[in-house]
């Protein structure tokens, strides 16, 4: 069932996930957010199949994916957390905005369905799945950024 502390830690974990992109903090935060390796499913945005990758590889994809943006903002709300022992599922709503220089804002809205595991260092995301339900102004450079 999990405790209220577990739930609070998992919601905070999702906030740290957003901070990686929005603060462009690719050094320490990824290790505080993800397991090594992790499974990613951004197919609804990128068209790429689900994949499992080493954390270091994903960090480099993140760094490259977010480099062109002047700013991004991921508002992740409405967390529904299900805890079963040392595993958890987190469903949440997302509104992600991305600003390129001299371009329209790229908007992605939808849902995250993520999975986390309890580690000796705390909860970490082991699977991230984004289901985009609406997009506006998707740029050609879009990759597995969200």
XYZ file of C-alpha atoms in Angstrom:
146
model
C 0.000 0.000 0.000
C 2.818 2.453 0.765
C 2.940 5.337 3.196
C 2.146 9.012 2.790
C 5.911 9.571 2.841
C 6.273 7.206 -0.133
C 3.557 9.072 -2.006
C 5.165 12.454 -1.260
C 8.561 11.154 -2.418
C 7.060 9.828 -5.661
C 5.285 13.107 -6.437
C 8.540 14.952 -5.719
C 10.361 12.504 -8.002
C 8.082 13.589 -10.861
C 8.876 17.237 -10.051
C 12.594 16.469 -10.223
C 11.955 14.756 -13.567
C 10.495 18.026 -14.902
C 13.415 19.995 -13.454
C 15.942 18.026 -15.514
C 14.608 19.614 -18.701
C 13.300 22.900 -17.360
C 16.512 23.722 -15.453
C 18.720 21.961 -18.042
C 20.337 20.141 -15.133
C 21.822 17.045 -16.744
C 24.605 16.384 -14.238
C 23.223 15.294 -10.866
C 19.438 15.205 -11.278
C 19.208 12.269 -13.713
C 20.874 9.956 -11.183
C 18.429 11.158 -8.526
C 15.450 10.492 -10.828
C 16.153 7.388 -12.935
C 17.403 3.844 -12.599
C 20.230 2.656 -14.814
C 18.884 1.361 -17.284
C 15.415 2.719 -17.880
C 12.565 2.112 -20.300
C 11.221 5.029 -22.347
C 8.083 5.274 -24.436
C 7.677 8.606 -26.216
C 6.141 7.000 -29.303
C 3.070 9.238 -29.235
C 5.370 12.227 -29.886
C 8.342 10.757 -31.762
C 6.894 7.701 -33.464
C 9.822 5.701 -32.070
C 9.167 2.350 -30.385
C 9.556 1.819 -26.644
C 13.205 1.212 -25.728
C 15.353 0.382 -22.735
C 18.584 2.361 -22.555
C 21.486 2.930 -20.160
C 21.041 6.103 -18.113
C 24.218 7.709 -19.515
C 22.899 7.316 -23.066
C 19.550 8.858 -22.156
C 21.249 11.812 -20.446
C 23.075 12.594 -23.699
C 19.793 12.352 -25.649
C 18.163 14.714 -23.145
C 21.054 17.171 -23.332
C 20.921 17.247 -27.141
C 17.115 17.292 -27.297
C 16.706 20.284 -25.007
C 19.728 22.305 -26.209
C 17.805 24.187 -28.958
C 15.098 25.454 -26.602
C 15.406 28.855 -24.947
C 13.093 27.572 -22.237
C 10.754 24.720 -21.421
C 8.078 24.304 -18.794
C 6.575 20.976 -17.759
C 3.522 21.345 -15.530
C 2.782 17.857 -14.178
C -0.321 17.601 -12.017
C -3.098 15.340 -10.818
C -0.800 12.548 -9.637
C -2.447 9.195 -9.015
C 0.040 6.991 -7.174
C -0.311 3.239 -6.690
C 2.303 1.616 -4.462
C 2.842 -2.130 -4.204
C 5.744 -2.872 -1.867
C 8.898 -1.605 -3.557
C 7.264 -0.719 -6.875
C 4.948 2.114 -7.801
C 2.917 3.400 -10.717
C 2.369 7.122 -11.167
C -0.265 8.469 -13.559
C -0.192 12.243 -14.050
C -1.408 14.952 -16.409
C 1.225 16.982 -18.275
C 1.290 20.281 -20.119
C 4.747 20.753 -21.618
C 5.673 23.988 -23.346
C 8.864 24.469 -25.357
C 10.184 27.747 -26.777
C 12.575 27.899 -29.734
C 14.209 31.188 -30.744
C 12.011 33.011 -33.291
C 9.502 30.146 -33.504
C 6.063 29.298 -32.250
C 5.788 27.617 -28.887
C 5.593 23.823 -29.110
C 2.848 22.601 -26.804
C 2.367 18.991 -25.755
C -0.488 17.947 -23.472
C -1.292 14.478 -22.296
C -0.472 11.942 -19.622
C 2.501 10.250 -18.060
C 2.185 6.632 -16.957
C 5.462 6.033 -15.137
C 6.822 3.234 -12.990
C 9.241 3.548 -10.101
C 11.186 1.220 -7.841
C 12.457 1.734 -4.322
C 16.256 1.670 -4.230
C 18.692 2.045 -1.312
C 18.926 5.727 -2.357
C 15.169 6.290 -2.598
C 12.537 5.981 -5.314
C 13.725 6.057 -8.944
C 11.815 6.010 -12.226
C 12.384 2.804 -14.148
C 9.834 3.441 -16.918
C 8.506 6.657 -18.432
C 5.613 6.647 -20.879
C 4.162 9.796 -22.391
C 0.815 9.679 -24.132
C 0.323 12.951 -25.992
C -3.338 13.763 -26.526
C -2.733 17.106 -28.255
C 0.177 18.987 -29.806
C 0.643 22.365 -31.407
C 3.585 23.510 -33.548
C 5.719 20.370 -33.216
C 9.174 21.245 -34.592
C 11.060 18.923 -36.924
C 13.832 18.535 -34.338
C 11.523 16.823 -31.832
C 13.063 13.668 -30.375
C 12.509 11.711 -27.187
C 12.732 14.954 -25.241
C 9.695 14.863 -23.027
